[in-house]
PDB file of C-alpha atoms in Angstrom:
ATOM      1  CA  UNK X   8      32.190  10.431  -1.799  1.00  0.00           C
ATOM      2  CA  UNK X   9      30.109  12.226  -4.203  1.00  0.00           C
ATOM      3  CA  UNK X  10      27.336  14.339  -2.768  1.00  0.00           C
ATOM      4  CA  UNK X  11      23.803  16.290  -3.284  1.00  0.00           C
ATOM      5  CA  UNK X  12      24.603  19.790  -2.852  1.00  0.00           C
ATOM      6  CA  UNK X  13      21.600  22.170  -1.763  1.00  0.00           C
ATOM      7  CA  UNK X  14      21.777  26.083  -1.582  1.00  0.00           C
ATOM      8  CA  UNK X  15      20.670  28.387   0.011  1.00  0.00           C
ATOM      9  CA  UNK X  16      20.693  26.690   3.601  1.00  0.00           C
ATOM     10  CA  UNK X  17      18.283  29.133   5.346  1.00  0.00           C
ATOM     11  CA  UNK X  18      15.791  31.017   3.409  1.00  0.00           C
ATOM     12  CA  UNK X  19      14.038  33.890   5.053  1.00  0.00           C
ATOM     13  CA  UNK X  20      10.977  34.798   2.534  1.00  0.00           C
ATOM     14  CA  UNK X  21       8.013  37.326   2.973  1.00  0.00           C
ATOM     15  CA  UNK X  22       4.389  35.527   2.315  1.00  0.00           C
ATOM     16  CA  UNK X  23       3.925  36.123  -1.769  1.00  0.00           C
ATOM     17  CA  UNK X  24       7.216  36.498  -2.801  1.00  0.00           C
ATOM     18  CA  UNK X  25       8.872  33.937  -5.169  1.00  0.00           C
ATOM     19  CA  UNK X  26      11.526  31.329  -4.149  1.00  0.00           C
ATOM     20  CA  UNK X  27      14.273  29.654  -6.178  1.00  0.00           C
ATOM     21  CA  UNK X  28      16.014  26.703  -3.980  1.00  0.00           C
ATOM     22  CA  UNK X  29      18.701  25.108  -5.864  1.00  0.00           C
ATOM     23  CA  UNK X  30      20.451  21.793  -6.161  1.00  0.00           C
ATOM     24  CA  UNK X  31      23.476  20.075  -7.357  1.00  0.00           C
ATOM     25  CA  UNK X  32      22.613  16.263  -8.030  1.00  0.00           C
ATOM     26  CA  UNK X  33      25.019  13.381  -8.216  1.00  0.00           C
ATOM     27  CA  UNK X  34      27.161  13.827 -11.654  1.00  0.00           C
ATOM     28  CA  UNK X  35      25.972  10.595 -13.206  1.00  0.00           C
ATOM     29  CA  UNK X  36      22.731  10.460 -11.912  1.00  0.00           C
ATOM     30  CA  UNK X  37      19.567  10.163 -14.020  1.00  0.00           C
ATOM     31  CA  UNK X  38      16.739  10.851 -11.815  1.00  0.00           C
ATOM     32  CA  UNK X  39      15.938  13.818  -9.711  1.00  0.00           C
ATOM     33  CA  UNK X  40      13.442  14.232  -6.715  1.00  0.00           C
ATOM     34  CA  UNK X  41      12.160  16.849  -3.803  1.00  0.00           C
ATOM     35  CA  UNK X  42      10.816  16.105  -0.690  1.00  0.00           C
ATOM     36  CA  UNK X  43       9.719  18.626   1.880  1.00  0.00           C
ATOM     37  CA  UNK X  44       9.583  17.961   5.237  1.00  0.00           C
ATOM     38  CA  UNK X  45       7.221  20.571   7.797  1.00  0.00           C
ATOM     39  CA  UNK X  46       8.209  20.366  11.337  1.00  0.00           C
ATOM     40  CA  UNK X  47       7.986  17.716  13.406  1.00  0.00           C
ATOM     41  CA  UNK X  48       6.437  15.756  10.456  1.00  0.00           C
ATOM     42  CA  UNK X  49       6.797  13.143   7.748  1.00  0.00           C
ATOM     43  CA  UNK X  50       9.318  13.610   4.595  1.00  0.00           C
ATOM     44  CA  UNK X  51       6.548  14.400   1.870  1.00  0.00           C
ATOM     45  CA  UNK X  52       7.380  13.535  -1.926  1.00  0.00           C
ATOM     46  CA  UNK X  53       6.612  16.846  -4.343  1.00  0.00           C
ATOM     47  CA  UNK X  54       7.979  15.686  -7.249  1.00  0.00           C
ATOM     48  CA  UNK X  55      10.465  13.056  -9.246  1.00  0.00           C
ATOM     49  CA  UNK X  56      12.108  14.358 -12.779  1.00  0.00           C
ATOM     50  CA  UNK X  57      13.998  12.015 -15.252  1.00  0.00           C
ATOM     51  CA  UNK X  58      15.123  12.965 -19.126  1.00  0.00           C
ATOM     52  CA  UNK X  59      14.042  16.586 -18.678  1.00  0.00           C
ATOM     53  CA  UNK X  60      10.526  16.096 -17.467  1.00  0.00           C
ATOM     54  CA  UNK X  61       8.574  15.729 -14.659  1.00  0.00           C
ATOM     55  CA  UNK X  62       7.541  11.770 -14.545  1.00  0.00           C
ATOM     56  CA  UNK X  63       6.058  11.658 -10.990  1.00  0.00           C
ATOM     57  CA  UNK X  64       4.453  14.214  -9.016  1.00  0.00           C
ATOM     58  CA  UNK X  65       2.313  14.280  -5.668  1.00  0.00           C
ATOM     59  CA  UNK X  66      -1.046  16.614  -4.656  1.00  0.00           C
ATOM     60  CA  UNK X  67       1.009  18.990  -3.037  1.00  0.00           C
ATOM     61  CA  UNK X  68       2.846  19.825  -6.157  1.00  0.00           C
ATOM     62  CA  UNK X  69       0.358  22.060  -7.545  1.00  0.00           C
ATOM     63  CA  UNK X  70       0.552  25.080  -9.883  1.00  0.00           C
ATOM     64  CA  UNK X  71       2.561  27.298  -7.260  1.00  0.00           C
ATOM     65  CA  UNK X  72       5.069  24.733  -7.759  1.00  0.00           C
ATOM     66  CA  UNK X  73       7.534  23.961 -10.481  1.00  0.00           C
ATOM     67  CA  UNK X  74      11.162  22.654 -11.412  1.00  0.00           C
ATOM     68  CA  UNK X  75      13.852  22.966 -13.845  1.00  0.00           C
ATOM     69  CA  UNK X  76      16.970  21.389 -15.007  1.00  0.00           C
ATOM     70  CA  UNK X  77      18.529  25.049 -16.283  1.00  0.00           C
ATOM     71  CA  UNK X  78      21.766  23.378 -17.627  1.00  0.00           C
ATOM     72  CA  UNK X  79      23.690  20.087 -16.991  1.00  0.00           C
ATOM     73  CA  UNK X  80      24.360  20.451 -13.208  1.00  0.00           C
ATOM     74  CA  UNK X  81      21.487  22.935 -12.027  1.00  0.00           C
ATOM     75  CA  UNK X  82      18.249  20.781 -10.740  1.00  0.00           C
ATOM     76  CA  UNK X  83      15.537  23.992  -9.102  1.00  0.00           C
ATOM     77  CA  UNK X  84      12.711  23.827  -6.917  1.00  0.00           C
ATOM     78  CA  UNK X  85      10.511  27.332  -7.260  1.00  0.00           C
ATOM     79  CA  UNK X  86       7.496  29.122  -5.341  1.00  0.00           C
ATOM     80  CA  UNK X  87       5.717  31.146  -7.268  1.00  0.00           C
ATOM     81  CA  UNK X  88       3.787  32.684  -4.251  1.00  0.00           C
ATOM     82  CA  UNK X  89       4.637  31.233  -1.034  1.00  0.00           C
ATOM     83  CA  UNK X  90       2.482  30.923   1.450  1.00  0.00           C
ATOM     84  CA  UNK X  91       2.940  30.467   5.339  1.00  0.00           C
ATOM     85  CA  UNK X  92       2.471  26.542   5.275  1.00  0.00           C
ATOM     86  CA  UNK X  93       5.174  26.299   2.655  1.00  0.00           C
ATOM     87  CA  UNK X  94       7.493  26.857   5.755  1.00  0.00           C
ATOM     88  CA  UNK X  95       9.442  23.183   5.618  1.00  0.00           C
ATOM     89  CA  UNK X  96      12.734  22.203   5.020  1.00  0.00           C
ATOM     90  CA  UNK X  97      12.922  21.094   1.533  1.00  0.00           C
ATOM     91  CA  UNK X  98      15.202  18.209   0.318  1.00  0.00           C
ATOM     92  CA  UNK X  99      16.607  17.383  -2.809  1.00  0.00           C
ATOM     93  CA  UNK X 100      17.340  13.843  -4.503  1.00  0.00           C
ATOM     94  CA  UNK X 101      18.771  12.060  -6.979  1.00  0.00           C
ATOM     95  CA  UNK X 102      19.344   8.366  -8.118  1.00  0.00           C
ATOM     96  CA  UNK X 103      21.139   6.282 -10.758  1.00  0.00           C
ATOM     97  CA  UNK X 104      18.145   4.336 -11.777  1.00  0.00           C
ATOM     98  CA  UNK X 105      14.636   3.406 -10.683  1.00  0.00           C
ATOM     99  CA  UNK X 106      12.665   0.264 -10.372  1.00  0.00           C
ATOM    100  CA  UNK X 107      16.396  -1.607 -10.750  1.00  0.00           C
ATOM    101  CA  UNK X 108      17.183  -3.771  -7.860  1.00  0.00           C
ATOM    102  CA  UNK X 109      19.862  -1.491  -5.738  1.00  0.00           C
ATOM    103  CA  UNK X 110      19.317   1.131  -8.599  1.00  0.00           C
ATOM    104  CA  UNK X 111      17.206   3.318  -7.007  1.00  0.00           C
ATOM    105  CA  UNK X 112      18.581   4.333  -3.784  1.00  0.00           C
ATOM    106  CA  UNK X 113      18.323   7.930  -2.929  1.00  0.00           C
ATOM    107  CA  UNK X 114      21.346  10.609  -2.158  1.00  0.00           C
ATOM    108  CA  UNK X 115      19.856  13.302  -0.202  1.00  0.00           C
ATOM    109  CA  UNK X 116      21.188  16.893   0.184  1.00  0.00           C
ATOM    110  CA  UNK X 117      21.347  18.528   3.503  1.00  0.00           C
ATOM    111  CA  UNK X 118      18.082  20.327   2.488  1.00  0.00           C
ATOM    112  CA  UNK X 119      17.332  24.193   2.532  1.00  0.00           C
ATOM    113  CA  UNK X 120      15.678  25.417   5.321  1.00  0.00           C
ATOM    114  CA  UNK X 121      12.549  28.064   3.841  1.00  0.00           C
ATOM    115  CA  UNK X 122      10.809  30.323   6.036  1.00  0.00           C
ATOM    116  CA  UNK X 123       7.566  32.043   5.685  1.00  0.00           C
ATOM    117  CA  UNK X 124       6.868  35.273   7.678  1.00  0.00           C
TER     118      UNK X 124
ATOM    119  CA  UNK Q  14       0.590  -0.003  -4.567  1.00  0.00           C
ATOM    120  CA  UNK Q  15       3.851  -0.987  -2.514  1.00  0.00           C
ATOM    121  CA  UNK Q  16       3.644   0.220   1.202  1.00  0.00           C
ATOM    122  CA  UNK Q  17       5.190  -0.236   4.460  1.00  0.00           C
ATOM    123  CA  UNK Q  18       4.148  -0.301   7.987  1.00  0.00           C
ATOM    124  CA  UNK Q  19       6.689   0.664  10.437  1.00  0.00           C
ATOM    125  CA  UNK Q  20       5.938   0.809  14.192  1.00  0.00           C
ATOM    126  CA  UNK Q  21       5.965   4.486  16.020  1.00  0.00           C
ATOM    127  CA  UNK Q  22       8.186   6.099  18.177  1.00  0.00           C
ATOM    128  CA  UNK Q  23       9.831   7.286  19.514  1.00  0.00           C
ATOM    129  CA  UNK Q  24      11.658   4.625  20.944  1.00  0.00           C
ATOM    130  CA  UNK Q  25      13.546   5.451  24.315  1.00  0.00           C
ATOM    131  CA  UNK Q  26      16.832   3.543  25.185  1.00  0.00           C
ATOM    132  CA  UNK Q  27      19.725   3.489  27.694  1.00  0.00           C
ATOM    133  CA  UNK Q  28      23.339   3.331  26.077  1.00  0.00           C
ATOM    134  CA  UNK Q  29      24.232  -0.008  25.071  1.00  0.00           C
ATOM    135  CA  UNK Q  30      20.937  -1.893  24.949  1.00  0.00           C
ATOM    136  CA  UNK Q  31      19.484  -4.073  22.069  1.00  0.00           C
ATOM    137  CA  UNK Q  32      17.255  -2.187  19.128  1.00  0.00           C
ATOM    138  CA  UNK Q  33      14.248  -3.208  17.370  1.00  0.00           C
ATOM    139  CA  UNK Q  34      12.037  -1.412  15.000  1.00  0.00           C
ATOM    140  CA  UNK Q  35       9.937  -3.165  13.027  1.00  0.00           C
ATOM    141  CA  UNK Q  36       8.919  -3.029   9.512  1.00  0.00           C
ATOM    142  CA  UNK Q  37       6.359  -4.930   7.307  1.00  0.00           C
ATOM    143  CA  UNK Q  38       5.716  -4.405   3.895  1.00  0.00           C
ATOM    144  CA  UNK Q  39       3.536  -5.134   0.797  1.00  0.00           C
ATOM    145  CA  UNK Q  40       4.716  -5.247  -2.735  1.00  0.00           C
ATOM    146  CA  UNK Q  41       4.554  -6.776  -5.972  1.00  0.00           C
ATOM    147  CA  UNK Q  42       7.739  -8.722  -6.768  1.00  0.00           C
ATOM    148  CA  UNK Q  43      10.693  -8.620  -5.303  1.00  0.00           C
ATOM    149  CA  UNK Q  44      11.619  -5.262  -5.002  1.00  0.00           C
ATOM    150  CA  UNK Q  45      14.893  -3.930  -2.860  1.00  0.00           C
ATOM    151  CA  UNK Q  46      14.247  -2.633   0.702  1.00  0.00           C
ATOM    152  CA  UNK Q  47      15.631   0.334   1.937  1.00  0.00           C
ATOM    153  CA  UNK Q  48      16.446   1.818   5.970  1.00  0.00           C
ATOM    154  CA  UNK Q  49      17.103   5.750   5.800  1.00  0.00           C
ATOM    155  CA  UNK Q  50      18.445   7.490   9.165  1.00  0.00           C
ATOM    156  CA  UNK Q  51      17.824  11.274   9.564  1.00  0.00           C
ATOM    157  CA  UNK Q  52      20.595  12.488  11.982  1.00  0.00           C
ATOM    158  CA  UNK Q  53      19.461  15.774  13.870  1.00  0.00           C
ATOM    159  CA  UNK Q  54      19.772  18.827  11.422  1.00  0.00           C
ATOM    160  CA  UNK Q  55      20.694  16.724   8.504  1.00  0.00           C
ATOM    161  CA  UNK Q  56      19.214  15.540   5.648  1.00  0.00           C
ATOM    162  CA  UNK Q  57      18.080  11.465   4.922  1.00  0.00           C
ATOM    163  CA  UNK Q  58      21.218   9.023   4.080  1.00  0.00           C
ATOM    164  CA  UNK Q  59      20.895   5.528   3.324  1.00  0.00           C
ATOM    165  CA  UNK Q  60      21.997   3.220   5.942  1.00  0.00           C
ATOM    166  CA  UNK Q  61      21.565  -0.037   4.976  1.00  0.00           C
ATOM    167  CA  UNK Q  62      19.735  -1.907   2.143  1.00  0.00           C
ATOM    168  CA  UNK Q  63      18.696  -5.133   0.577  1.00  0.00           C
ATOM    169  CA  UNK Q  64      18.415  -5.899  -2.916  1.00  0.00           C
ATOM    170  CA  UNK Q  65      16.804 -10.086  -2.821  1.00  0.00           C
ATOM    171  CA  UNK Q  66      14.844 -12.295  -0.356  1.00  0.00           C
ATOM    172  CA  UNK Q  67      17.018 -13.530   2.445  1.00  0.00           C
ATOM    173  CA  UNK Q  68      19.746 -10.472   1.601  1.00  0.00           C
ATOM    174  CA  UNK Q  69      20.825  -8.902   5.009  1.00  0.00           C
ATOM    175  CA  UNK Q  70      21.887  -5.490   5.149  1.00  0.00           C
ATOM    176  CA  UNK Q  71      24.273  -4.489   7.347  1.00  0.00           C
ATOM    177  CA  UNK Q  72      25.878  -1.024   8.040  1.00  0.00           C
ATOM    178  CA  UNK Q  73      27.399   0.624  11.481  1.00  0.00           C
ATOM    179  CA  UNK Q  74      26.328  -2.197  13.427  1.00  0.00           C
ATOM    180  CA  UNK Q  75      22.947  -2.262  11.866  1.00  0.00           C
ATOM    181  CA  UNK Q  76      21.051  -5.141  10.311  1.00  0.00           C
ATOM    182  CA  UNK Q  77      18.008  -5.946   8.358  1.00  0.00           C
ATOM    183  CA  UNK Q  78      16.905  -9.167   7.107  1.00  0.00           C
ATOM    184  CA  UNK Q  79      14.678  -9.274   3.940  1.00  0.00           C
ATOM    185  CA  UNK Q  80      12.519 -12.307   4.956  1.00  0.00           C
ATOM    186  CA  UNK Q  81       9.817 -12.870   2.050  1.00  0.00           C
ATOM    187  CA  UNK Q  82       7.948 -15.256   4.377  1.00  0.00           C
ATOM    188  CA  UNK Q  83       6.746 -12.784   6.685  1.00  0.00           C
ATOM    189  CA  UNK Q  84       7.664  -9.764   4.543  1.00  0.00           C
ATOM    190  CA  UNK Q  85       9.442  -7.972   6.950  1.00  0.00           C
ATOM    191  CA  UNK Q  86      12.594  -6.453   7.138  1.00  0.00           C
ATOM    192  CA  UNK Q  87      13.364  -5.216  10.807  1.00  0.00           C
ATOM    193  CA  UNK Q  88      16.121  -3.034  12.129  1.00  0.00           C
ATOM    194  CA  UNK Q  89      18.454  -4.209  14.496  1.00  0.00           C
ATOM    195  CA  UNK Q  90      20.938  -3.360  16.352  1.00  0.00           C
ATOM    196  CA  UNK Q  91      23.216  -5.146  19.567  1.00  0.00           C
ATOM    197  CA  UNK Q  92      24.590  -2.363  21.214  1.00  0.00           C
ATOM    198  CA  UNK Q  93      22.881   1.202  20.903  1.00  0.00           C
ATOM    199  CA  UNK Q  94      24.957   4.571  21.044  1.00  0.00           C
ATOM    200  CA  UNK Q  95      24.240   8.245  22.494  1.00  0.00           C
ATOM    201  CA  UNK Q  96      25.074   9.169  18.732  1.00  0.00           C
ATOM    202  CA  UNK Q  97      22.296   6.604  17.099  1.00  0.00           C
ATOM    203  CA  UNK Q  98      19.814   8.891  18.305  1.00  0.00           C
ATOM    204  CA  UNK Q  99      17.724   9.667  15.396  1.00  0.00           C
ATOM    205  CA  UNK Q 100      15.152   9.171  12.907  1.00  0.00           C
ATOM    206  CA  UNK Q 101      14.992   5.869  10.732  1.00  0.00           C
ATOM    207  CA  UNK Q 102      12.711   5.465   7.873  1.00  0.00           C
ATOM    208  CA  UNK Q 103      11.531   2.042   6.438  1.00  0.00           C
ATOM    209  CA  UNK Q 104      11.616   2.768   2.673  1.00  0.00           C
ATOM    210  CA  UNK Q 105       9.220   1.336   0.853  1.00  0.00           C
ATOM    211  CA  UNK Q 106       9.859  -0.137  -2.612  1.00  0.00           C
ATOM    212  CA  UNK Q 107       8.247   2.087  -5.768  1.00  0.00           C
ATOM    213  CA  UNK Q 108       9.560   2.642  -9.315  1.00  0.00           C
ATOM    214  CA  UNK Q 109       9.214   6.519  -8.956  1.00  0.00           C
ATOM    215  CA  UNK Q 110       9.390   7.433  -5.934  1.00  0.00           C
ATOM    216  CA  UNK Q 111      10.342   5.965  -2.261  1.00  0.00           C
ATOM    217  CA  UNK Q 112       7.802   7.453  -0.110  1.00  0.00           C
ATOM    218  CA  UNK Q 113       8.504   7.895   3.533  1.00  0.00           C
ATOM    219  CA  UNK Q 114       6.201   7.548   6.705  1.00  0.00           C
ATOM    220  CA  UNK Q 115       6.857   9.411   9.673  1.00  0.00           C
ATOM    221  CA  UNK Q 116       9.530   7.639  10.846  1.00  0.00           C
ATOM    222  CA  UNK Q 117      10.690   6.162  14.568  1.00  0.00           C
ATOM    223  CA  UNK Q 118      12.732   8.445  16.699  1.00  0.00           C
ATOM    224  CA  UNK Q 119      15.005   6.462  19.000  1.00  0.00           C
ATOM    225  CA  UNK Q 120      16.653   8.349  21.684  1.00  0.00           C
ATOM    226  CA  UNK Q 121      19.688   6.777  23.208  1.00  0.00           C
ATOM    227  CA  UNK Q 122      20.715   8.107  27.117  1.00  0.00           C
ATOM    228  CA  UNK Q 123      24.184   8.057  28.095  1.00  0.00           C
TER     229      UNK Q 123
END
């Protein structure tokens, strides 16, 4: 069964420093999401991304934040400067459609882990 | 906007005993109606949906009615397991997003 593939699994990251977490949607799908998830609390939507552009994003996404669709597999999540409340384990998404009865259900990767120190 | 209300957790069971979470909605139209299940450690997977009014989803001895009347769409289940101990999510209907509450944890003991 085709799958969402995230990497890295763990990330270990020093407050300030830049992170890259990378993801490997579903072949044929169109739309492309992250979620974070802190601790203990609710799955959070950061951002949705469809034909190369960002089409939906939340109040957390802010500047620090952005993504990128390098090539044709490649969907990336990056922190420009993390911080120690970035620490959350961040999920990755994709669909076949949206707003399309059935369409729009969600394939979730495993999610990378990030730590802050 | 669409939204959901979905009742807290966590929910504490013994093995083999009858599950209910609930789940009420609002929405424009008729949208589908999602239950997610976060197993420990893992990410979110789908575990049942329904796509029309009346539609029952059904999955791993999970079920969810889509009843327009009362717009709800509780999960159910006859016969809990040790391994259906984790978090489900009530998805609410959206054309760019599904956003997701906290959740209920049920915990199943042997």
């Amino acid at each position: 069964e085709p799958e969402v593939t995230q990497t890295p699994s763990h990330q270990v990251t020093q407050m300030g420093q830049e992170v890259i977490l990378r993801c490997v949607p579903i072949s044929n799908h169109l739309y492309f999401y992250w979620y974070r998830q802190i601790l203990g609390q609710k799955v959070e939507f950061l951002v949705s991304f469809y034909n190369n552009e960002i089409s939906e994003k939340s109040e957390i996404f802010d500047d620090q934040f952005s993504v990128e669709r390098p090539d044709g597999s490649n969907f990336t999540l990056k922190i420009r400067s993390t911080k120690l409340e970035d620490s959350a384990m961040y999920f990755c998404a994709s669909s076949y459609g949206q707003g399309v009865a059935g369409a729009n259900v969600l394939t979730f990767g495993a999610g990378s882990r990030l730590t802050v120190l | 906007g669409n939204s959901v209300t979905q009742m807290e957790g966590p929910v504490t069971l013994s093995e083999e005993a009858f599950l209910t979470i609930n789940c009420t909605y609002t929405a424009t139209g008729y949208p589908s109606l999602f239950w997610y299940v976060q197993y420990p450690g893992e990410g979110l997977q789908l575990l049942l949906k329904a796509t029309k009014a009346d539609d029952k989803g059904s999955n791993k001895g999970f079920e969810a009615t889509y009843r327009k009347e009362t717009t709800s769409f509780h999960l159910e289940k006859g016969s809990v397991q040790v391994s259906d101990s984790a978090v489900y999510f009530c998805a609410p209907p959206g054309f760019q997003k599904l956003v997701f509450g906290t959740g209920t944890r049920l915990l199943v003991s042997p």
